[in-house]
Short mmCIF file of C-alpha atoms in Angstrom, two decimals:
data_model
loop_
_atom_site.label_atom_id
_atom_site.label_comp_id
_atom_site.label_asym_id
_atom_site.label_seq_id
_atom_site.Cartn_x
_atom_site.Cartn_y
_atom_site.Cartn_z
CA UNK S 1 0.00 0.00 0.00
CA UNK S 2 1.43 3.29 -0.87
CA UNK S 3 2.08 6.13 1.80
CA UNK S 4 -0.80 8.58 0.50
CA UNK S 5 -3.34 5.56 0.76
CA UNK S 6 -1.97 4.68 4.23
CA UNK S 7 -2.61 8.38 5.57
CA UNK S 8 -6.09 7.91 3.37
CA UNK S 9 -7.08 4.90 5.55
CA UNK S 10 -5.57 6.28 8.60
CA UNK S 11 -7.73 9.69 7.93
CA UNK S 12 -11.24 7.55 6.92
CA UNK S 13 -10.61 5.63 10.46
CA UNK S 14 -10.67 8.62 12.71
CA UNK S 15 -13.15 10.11 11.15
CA UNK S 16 -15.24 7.07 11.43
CA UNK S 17 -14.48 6.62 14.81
CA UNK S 18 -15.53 10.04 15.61
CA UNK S 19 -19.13 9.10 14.44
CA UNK S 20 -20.08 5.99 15.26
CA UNK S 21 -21.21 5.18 18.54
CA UNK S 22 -19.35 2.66 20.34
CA UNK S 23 -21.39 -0.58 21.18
CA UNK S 24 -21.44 -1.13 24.52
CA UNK S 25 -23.85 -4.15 25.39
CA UNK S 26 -25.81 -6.70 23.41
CA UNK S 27 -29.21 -4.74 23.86
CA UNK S 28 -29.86 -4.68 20.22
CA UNK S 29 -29.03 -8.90 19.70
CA UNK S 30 -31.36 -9.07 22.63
CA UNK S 31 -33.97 -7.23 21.22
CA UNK S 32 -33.72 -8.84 18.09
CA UNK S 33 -33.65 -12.47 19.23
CA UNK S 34 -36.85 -11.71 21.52
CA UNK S 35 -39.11 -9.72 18.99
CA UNK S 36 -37.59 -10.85 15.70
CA UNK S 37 -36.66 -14.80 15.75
CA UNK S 38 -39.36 -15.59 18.49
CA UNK S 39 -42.12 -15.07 15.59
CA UNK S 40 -39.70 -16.36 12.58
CA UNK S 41 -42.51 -18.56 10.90
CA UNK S 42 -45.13 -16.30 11.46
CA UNK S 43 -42.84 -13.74 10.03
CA UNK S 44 -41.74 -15.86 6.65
CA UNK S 45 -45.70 -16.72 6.59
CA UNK S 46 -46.71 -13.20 6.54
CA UNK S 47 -43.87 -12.24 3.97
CA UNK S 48 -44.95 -14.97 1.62
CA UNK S 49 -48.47 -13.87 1.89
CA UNK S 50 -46.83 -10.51 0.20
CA UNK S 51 -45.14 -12.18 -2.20
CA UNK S 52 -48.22 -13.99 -3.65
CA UNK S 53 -50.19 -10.26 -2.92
CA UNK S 54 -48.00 -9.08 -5.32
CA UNK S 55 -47.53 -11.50 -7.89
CA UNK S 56 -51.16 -10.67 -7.95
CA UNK S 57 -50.94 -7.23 -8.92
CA UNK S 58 -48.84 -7.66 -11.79
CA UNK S 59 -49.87 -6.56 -14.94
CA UNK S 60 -50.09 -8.34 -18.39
CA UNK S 61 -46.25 -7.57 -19.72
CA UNK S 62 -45.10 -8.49 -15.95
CA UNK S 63 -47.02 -11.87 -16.23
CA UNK S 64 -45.47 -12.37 -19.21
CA UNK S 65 -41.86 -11.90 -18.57
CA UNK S 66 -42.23 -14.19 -15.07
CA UNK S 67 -43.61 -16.78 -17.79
CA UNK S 68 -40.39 -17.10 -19.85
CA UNK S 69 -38.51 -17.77 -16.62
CA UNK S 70 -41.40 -20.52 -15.24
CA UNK S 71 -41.38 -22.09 -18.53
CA UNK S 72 -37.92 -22.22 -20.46
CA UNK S 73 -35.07 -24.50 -19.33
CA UNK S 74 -31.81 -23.01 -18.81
CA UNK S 75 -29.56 -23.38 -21.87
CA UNK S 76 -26.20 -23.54 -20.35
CA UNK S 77 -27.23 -25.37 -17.03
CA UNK S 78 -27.09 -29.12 -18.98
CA UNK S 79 -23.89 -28.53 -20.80
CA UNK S 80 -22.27 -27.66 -16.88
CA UNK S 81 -21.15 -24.20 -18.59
CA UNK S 82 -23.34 -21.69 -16.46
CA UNK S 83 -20.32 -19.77 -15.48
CA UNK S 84 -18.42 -19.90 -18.64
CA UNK S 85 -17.61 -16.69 -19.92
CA UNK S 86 -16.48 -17.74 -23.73
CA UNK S 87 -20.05 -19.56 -23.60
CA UNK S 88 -22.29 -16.20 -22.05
CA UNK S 89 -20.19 -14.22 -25.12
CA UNK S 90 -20.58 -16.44 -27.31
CA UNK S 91 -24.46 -16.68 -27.43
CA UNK S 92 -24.20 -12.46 -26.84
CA UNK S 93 -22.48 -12.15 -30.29
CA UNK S 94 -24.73 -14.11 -31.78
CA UNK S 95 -27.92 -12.19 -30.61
CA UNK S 96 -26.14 -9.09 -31.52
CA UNK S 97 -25.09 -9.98 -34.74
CA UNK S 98 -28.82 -10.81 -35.60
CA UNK S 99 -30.30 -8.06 -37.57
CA UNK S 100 -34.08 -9.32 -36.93
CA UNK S 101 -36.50 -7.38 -35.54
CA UNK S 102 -35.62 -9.21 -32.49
CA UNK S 103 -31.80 -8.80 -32.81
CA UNK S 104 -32.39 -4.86 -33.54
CA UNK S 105 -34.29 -4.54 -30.82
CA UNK S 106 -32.00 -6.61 -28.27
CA UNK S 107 -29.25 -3.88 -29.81
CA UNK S 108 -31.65 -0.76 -29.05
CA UNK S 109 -31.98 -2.23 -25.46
CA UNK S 110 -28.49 -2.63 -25.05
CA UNK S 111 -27.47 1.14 -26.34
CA UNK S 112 -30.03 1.91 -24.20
CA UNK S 113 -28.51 0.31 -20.98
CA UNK S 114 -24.65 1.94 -22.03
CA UNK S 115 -26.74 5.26 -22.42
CA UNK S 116 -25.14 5.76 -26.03
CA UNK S 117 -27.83 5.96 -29.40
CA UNK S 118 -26.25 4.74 -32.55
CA UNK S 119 -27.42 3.62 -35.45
CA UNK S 120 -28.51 -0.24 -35.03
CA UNK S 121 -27.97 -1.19 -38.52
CA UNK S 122 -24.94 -2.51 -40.16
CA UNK S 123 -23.27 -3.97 -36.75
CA UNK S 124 -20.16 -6.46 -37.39
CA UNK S 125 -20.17 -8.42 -33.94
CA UNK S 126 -17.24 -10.40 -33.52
CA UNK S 127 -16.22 -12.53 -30.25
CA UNK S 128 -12.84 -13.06 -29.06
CA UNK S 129 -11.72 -10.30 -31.20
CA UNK S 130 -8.02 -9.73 -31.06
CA UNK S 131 -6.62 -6.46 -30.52
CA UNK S 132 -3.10 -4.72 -32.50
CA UNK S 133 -1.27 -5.02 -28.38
CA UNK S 134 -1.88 -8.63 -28.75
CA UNK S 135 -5.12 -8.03 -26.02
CA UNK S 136 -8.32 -10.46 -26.94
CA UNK S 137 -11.22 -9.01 -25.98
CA UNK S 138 -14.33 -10.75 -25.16
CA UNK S 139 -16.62 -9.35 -27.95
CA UNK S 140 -16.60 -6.13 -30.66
CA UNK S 141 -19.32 -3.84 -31.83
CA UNK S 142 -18.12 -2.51 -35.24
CA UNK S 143 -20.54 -0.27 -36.76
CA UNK S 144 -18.37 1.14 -39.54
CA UNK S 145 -17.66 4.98 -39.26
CA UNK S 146 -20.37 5.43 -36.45
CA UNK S 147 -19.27 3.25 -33.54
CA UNK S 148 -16.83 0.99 -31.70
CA UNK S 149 -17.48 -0.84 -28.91
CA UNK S 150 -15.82 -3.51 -26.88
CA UNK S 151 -17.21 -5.47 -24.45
CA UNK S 152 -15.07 -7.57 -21.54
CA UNK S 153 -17.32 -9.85 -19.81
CA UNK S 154 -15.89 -11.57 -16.18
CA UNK S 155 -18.62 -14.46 -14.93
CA UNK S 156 -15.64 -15.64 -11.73
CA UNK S 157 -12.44 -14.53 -13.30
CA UNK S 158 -10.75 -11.45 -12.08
CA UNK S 159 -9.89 -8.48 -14.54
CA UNK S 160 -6.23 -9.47 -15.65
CA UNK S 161 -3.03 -7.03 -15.07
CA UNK S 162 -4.37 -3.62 -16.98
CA UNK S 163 -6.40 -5.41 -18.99
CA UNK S 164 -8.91 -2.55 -19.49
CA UNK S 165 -6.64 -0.06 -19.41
CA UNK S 166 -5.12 -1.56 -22.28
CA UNK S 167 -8.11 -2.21 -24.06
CA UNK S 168 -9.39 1.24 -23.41
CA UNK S 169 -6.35 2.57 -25.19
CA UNK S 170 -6.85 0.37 -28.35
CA UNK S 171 -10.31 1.30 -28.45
CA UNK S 172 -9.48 5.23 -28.24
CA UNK S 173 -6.90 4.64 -31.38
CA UNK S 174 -8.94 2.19 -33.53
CA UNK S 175 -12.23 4.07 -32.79
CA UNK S 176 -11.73 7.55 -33.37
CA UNK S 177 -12.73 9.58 -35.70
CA UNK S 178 -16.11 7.97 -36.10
CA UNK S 179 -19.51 9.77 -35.46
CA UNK S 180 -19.75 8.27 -31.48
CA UNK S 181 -17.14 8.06 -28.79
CA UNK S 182 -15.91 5.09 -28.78
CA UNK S 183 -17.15 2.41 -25.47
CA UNK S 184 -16.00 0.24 -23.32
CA UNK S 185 -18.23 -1.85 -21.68
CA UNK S 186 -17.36 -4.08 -18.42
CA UNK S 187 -19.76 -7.16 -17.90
CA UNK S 188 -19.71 -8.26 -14.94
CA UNK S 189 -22.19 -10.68 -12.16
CA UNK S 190 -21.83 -8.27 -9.38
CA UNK S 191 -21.33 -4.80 -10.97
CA UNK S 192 -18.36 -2.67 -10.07
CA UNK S 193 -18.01 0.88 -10.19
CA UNK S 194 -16.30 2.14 -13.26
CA UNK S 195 -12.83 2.16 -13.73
CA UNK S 196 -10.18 2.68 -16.36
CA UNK S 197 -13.47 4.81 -18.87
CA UNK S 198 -15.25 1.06 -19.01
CA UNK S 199 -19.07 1.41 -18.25
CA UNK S 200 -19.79 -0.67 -15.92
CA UNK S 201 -22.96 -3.30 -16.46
CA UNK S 202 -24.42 -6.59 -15.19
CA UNK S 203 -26.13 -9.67 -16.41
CA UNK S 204 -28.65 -8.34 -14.25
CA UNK S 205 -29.02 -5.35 -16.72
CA UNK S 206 -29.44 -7.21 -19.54
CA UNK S 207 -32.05 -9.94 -18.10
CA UNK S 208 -34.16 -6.51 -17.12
CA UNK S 209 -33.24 -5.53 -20.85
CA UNK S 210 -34.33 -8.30 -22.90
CA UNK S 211 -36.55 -10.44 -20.31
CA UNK S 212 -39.57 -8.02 -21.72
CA UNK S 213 -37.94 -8.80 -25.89
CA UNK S 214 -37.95 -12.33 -24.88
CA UNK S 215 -41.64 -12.16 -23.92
CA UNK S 216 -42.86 -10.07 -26.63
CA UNK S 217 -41.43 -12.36 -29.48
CA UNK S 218 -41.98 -15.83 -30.99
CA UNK S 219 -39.87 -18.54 -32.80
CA UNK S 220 -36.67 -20.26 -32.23
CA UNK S 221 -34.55 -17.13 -31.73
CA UNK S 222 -36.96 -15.89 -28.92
CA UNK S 223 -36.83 -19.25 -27.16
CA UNK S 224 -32.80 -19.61 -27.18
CA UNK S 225 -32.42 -15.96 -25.86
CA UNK S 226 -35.41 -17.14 -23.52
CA UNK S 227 -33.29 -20.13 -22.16
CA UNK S 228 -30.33 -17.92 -21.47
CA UNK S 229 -31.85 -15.30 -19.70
CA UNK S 230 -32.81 -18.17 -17.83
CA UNK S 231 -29.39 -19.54 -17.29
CA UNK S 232 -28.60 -16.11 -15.93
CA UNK S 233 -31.78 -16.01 -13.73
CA UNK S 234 -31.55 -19.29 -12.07
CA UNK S 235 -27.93 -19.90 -12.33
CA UNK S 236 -26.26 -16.21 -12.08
CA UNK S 237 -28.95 -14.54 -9.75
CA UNK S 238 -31.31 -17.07 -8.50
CA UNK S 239 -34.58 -14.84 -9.10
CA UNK S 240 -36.11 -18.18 -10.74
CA UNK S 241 -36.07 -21.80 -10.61
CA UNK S 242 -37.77 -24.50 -12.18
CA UNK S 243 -41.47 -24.80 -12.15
CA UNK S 244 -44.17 -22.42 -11.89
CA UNK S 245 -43.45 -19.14 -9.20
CA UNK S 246 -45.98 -20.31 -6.57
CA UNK S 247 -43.93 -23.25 -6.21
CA UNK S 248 -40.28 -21.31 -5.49
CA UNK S 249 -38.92 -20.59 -2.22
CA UNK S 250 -39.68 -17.37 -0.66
CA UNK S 251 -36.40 -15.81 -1.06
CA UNK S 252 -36.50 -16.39 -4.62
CA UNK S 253 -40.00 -14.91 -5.33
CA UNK S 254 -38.96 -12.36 -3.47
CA UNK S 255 -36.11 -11.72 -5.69
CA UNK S 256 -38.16 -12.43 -8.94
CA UNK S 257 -40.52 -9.91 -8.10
CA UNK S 258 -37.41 -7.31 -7.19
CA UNK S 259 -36.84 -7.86 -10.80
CA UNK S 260 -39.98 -7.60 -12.27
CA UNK S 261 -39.98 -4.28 -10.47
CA UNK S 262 -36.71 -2.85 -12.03
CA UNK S 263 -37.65 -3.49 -15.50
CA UNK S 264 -41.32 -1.68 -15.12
CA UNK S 265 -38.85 0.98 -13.96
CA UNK S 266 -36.72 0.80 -16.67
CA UNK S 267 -39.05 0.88 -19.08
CA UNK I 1 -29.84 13.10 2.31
CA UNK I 2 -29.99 16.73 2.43
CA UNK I 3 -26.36 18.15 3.27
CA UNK I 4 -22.59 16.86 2.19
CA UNK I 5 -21.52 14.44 4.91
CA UNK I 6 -17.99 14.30 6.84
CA UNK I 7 -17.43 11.24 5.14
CA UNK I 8 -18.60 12.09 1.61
CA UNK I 9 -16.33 14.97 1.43
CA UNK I 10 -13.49 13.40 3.03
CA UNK I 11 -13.86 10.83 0.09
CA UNK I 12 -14.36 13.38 -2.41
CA UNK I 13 -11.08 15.58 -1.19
CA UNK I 14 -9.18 12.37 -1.72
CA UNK I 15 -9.98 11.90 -5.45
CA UNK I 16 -7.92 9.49 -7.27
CA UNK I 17 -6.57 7.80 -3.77
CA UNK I 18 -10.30 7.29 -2.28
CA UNK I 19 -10.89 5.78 -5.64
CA UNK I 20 -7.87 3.67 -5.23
CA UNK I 21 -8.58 2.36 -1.92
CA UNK I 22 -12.78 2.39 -1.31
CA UNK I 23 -13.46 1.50 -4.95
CA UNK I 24 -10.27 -0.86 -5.21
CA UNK I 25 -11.17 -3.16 -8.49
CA UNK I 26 -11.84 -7.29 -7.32
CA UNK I 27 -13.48 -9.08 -5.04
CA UNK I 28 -10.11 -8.96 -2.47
CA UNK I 29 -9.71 -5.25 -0.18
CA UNK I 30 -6.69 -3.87 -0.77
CA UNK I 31 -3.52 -5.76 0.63
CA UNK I 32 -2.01 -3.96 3.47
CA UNK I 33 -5.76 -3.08 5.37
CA UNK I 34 -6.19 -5.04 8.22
CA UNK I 35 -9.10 -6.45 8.85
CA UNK I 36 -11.07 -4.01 10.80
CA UNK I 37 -10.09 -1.32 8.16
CA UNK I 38 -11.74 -3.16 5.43
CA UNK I 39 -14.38 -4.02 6.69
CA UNK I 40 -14.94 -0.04 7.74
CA UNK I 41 -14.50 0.88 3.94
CA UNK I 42 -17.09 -1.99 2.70
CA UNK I 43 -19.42 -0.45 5.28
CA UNK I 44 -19.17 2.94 4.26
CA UNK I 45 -20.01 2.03 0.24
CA UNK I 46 -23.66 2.15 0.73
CA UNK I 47 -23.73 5.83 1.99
CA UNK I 48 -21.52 6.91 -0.61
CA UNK I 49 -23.58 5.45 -3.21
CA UNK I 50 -26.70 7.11 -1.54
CA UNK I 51 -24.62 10.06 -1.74
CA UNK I 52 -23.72 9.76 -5.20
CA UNK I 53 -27.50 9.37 -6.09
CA UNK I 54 -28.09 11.80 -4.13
CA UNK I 55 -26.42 14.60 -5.84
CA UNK I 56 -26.58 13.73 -9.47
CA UNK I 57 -30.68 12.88 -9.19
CA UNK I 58 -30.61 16.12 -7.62
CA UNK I 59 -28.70 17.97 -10.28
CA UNK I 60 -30.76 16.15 -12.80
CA UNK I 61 -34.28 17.35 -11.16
CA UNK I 62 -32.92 20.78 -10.95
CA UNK I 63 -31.80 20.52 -14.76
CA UNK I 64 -35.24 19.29 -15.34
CA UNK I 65 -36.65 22.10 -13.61
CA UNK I 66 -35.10 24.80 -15.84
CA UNK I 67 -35.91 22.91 -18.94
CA UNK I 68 -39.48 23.08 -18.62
CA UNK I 69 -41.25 25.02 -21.14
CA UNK I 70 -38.00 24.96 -23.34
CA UNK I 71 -38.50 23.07 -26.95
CA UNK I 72 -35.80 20.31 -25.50
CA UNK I 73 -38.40 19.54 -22.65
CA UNK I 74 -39.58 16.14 -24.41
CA UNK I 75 -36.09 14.76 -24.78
CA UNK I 76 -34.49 15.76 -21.28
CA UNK I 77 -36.99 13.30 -19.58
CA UNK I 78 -36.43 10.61 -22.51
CA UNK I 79 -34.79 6.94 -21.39
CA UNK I 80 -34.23 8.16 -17.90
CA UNK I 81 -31.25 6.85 -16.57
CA UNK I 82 -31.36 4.62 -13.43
CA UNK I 83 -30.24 5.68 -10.62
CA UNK I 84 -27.67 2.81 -9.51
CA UNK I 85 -26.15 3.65 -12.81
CA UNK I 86 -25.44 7.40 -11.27
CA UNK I 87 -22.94 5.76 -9.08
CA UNK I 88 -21.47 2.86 -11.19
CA UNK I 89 -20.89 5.78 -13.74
CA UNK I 90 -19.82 8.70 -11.54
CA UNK I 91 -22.67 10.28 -14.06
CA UNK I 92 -26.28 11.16 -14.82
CA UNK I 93 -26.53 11.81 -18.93
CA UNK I 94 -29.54 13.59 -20.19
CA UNK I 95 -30.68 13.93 -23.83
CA UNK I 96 -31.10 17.02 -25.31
CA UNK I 97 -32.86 15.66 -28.55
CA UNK I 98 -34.78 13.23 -29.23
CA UNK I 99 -32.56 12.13 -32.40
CA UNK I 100 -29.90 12.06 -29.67
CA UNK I 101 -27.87 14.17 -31.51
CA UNK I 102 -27.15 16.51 -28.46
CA UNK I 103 -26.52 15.16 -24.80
CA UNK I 104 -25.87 16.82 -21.32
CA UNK I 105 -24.74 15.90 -18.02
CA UNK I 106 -22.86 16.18 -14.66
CA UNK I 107 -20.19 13.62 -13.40
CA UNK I 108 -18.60 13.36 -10.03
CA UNK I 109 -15.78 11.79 -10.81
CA UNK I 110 -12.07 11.93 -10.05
CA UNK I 111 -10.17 11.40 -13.27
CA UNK I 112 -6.89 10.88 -11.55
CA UNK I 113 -6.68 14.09 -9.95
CA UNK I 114 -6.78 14.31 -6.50
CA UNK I 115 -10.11 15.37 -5.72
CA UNK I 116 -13.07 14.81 -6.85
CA UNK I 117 -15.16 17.44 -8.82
CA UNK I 118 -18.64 17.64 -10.25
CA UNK I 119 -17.97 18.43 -14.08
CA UNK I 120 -20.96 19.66 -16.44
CA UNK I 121 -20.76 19.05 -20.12
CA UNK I 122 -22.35 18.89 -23.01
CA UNK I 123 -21.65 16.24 -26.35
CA UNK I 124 -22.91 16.92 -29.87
CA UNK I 125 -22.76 14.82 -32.82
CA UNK I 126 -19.90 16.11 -34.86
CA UNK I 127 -22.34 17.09 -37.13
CA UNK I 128 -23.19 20.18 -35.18
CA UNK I 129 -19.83 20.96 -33.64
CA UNK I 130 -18.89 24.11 -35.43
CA UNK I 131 -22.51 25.57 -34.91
CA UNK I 132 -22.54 24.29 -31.12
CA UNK I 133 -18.96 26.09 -30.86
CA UNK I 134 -20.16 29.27 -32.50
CA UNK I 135 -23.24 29.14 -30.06
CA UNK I 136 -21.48 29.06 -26.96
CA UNK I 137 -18.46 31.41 -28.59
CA UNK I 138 -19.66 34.63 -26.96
CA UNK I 139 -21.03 33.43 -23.72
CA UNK I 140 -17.37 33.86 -21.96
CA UNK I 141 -17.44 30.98 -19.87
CA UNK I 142 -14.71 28.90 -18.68
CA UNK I 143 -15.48 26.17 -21.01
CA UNK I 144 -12.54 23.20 -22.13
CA UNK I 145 -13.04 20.42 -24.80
CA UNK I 146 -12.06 16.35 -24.58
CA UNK I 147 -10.79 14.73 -27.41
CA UNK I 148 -14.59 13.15 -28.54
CA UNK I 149 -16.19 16.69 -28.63
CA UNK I 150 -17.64 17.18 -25.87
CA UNK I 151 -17.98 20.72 -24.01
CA UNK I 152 -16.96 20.34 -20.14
CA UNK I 153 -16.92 22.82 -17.27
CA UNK I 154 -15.39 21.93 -13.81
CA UNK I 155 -17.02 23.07 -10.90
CA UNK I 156 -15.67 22.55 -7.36
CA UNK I 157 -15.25 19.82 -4.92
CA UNK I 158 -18.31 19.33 -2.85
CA UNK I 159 -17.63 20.22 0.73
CA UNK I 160 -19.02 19.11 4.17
CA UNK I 161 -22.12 20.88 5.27
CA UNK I 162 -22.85 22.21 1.66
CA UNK I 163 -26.58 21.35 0.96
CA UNK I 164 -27.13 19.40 -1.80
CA UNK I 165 -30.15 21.13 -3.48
CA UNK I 166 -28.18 24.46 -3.47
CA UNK I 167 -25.02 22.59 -5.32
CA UNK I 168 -27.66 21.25 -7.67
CA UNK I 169 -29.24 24.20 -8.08
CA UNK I 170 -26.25 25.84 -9.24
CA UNK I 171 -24.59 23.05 -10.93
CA UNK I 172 -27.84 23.01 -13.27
CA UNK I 173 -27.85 26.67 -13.81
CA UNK I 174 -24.08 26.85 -15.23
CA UNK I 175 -24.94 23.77 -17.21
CA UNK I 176 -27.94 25.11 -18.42
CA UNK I 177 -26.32 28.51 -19.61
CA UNK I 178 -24.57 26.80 -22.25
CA UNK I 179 -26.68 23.21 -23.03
CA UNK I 180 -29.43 25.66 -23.53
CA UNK I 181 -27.64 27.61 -26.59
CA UNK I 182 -26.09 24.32 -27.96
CA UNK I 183 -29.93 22.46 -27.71
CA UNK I 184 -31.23 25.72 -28.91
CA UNK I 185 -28.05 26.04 -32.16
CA UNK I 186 -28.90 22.04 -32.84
CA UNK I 187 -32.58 22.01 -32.78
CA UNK I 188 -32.56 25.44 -35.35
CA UNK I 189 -29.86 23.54 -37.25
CA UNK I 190 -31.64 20.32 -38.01
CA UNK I 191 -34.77 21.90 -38.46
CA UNK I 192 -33.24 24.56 -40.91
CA UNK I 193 -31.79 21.38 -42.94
CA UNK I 194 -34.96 18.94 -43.09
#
């Protein structure tokens, strides 16, 4: 650790001590374990009684995105590659590179999400795309003369030694001069505050982007993105399972209905 | 949230060593903090993201507030950014046309200096960069460029105390004195050519 974050850490500890009141008994674990635990079924009962309130109150679009996740299978889940990131990429160019109505509008959603608008015709999506410092990066956007985009995705991995930084400076050379700023996008499970000019999003964003494409289309391509917003639902996030809602734990309603919740908010 | 808090400011005067050390990239601290000290920096992440929010919603509703009435009124409320994104971002971005050929914003961010500031700008498509220059030519404000075109103005560190309407408030005004003539140049502009 270098001096200046020492004295940072040093500085962020007074301070903190300054303000928060010491603890001086276990009134509060008391209190907790007497009023709280003491009624713990009664408690989960009464929450789960909210969970099917509001499953009640959701309207049509909200009914059907909860249906894709009740009745697709997870895609990745049988082939034991939930968490493989050359897999998730993989199936992400392909959606991308699809210029059906379904494929534009999975690209509007996504420009959407990165909070850039570009045109969403004439995209050249490549995976695995290998960069002039030797770099590979998980996935390019190439809309010639408009827009360049590369996207690093981490499922477990950690980011390698300046990997973004490094990517981030190919991406300022080979994407100048076109009509958008060039982006970086960081893909992550957990989301982490943006570093090194990447834009920071999760598989969480994009199941709240496309969940509501998935439900609104038909045919084959609908039903594979279906089963891989399911991989990331059940597998990734746990805000599904298998089977119909009313039949999921508690927990995991809860969390389905969390998400049903963000994307009426983000529409 | 209404005012700056000791710790917000304390993070913000830090700039690019807070960032190092509270926003440290992976799932590990940073070595060297023992174990009491990281756990004190995880804790203190949810109030500075409440902060965060706090401040650039607040900048954005005060933005909001002088745009009504204006003919860029529509598009400032269009795709409304999310809030969690204010603080993954260090930004709120706010259209100021619906063709998305003009956007606005204000960023708390660091930038490797060593503190952080709240920064207004303005992008336009380079389509409309010579008339967006010429609009905001004459207004004789302390305004600097980035390499992608975008017009930026720094404004200061947030301090301890400060309330955060009033740094809104005045955040949106100075943005607002020059993404109104830009909006205003590139609305006149593409309507003038279609």
């Amino acid at each position: 650790m270098k001096a200046e974050q020492r004295q940072f850490v040093e500085g962020l500890m007074e301070l903190l001590a300054k303000r928060t009141p010491a603890i001086s008994d276990g009134r509060a674990e008391v209190a907790f374990r007497e009023h709280v635990m003491s009624k713990w079924d009664q408690l989960v009962w009464r929450l789960a009684g909210v969970a099917a309130w509001e499953a009640r109150q959701m309207d049509a679009g909200q009914l059907a995105q909860l249906r894709v996740l009740e009745d697709h299978p997870s895609l990745l889940h049988p082939l034991g590659k939930t968490h493989d990131e050359l897999a998730h990429t993989t199936i992400l160019a392909w959606l991308l590179a699809d210029s059906s109505p379904l494929g534009v509008a999975a690209r509007e959603a996504l420009v959407r999400l990165i909070g850039v608008d570009v045109p969403l015709d004439d995209w050249r999506v490549t995976p695995e795309r290998v960069l002039s410092n030797g770099r590979r990066v998980d996935l390019e956007i190439d809309v010639p003369g408009k827009w360049l985009c590369y996207i690093e995705a981490k499922v477990d991995a950690e980011e390698g030694t300046n990997q973004l930084p490094d990517y981030a400076a190919s991406l300022s050379v080979t994407g100048a001069g076109r009509d958008h700023p060039p982006t970086l996008v960081y893909l992550t499970v957990e989301g982490r505050k943006g570093r090194s000019g990447a834009q920071p999003i999760t598989f969480r964003d994009l199941l709240i982007a496309w969940l509501p494409i998935a439900a609104s289309f038909t045919g084959d391509r609908a039903t594979y993105l279906s089963c891989w917003l399911v991989t990331l639902a059940e597998d990734l996030y746990e805000v599904s399972m298998p089977g119909p809602f009313h039949t999921w734990p508690f927990a995991t309603q809860r969390r389905s209905l969390d998400l049903m919740r963000d994307i009426k908010e983000a529409r | 949230m209404d005012t700056v808090s000791d710790i917000f400011a304390f993070v913000l005067n830090h700039g690019v060593v807070a960032e190092e050390v509270v926003f440290h990239d992976g799932d590990e601290p940073l070595p060297g903090l023992t174990e009491d000290e990281a756990q004190a920096i995880s804790d203190i992440e949810p109030h500075l993201e409440k902060s965060w929010i706090a401040l650039l919603s607040a900048c954005r509703e005060a933005l909001w507030a002088l745009a009504d009435g204006h003919p860029s009124t529509p598009s400032v409320r269009h795709r409304k950014q999310q809030k969690g994104k204010m603080f993954e971002w260090d930004e709120v971005r706010i259209p100021l046309h619906t063709g998305h050929k003009a956007h606005c914003g204000f960023a708390l961010t660091a930038w490797g200096a060593d503190q952080y500031h709240l920064y207004i700008w303005v992008w336009v498509h380079r389509d409309h960069l010579k008339i967006a220059e010429e609009a905001v030519a004459d207004l004789g404000l302390d305004i600097w460029r980035n390499e992608h075109g975008s017009f930026l103005m720094t404004l200061p560190t947030p301090q301890q105390g400060e309330r955060i309407d009033a740094l809104a408030a005045s955040a949106a005004d100075h943005l607002w004195s020059f993404a109104r003539p830009i909006s205003d140049a590139v609305h006149n502009h593409i309507e003038a050519n279609s």
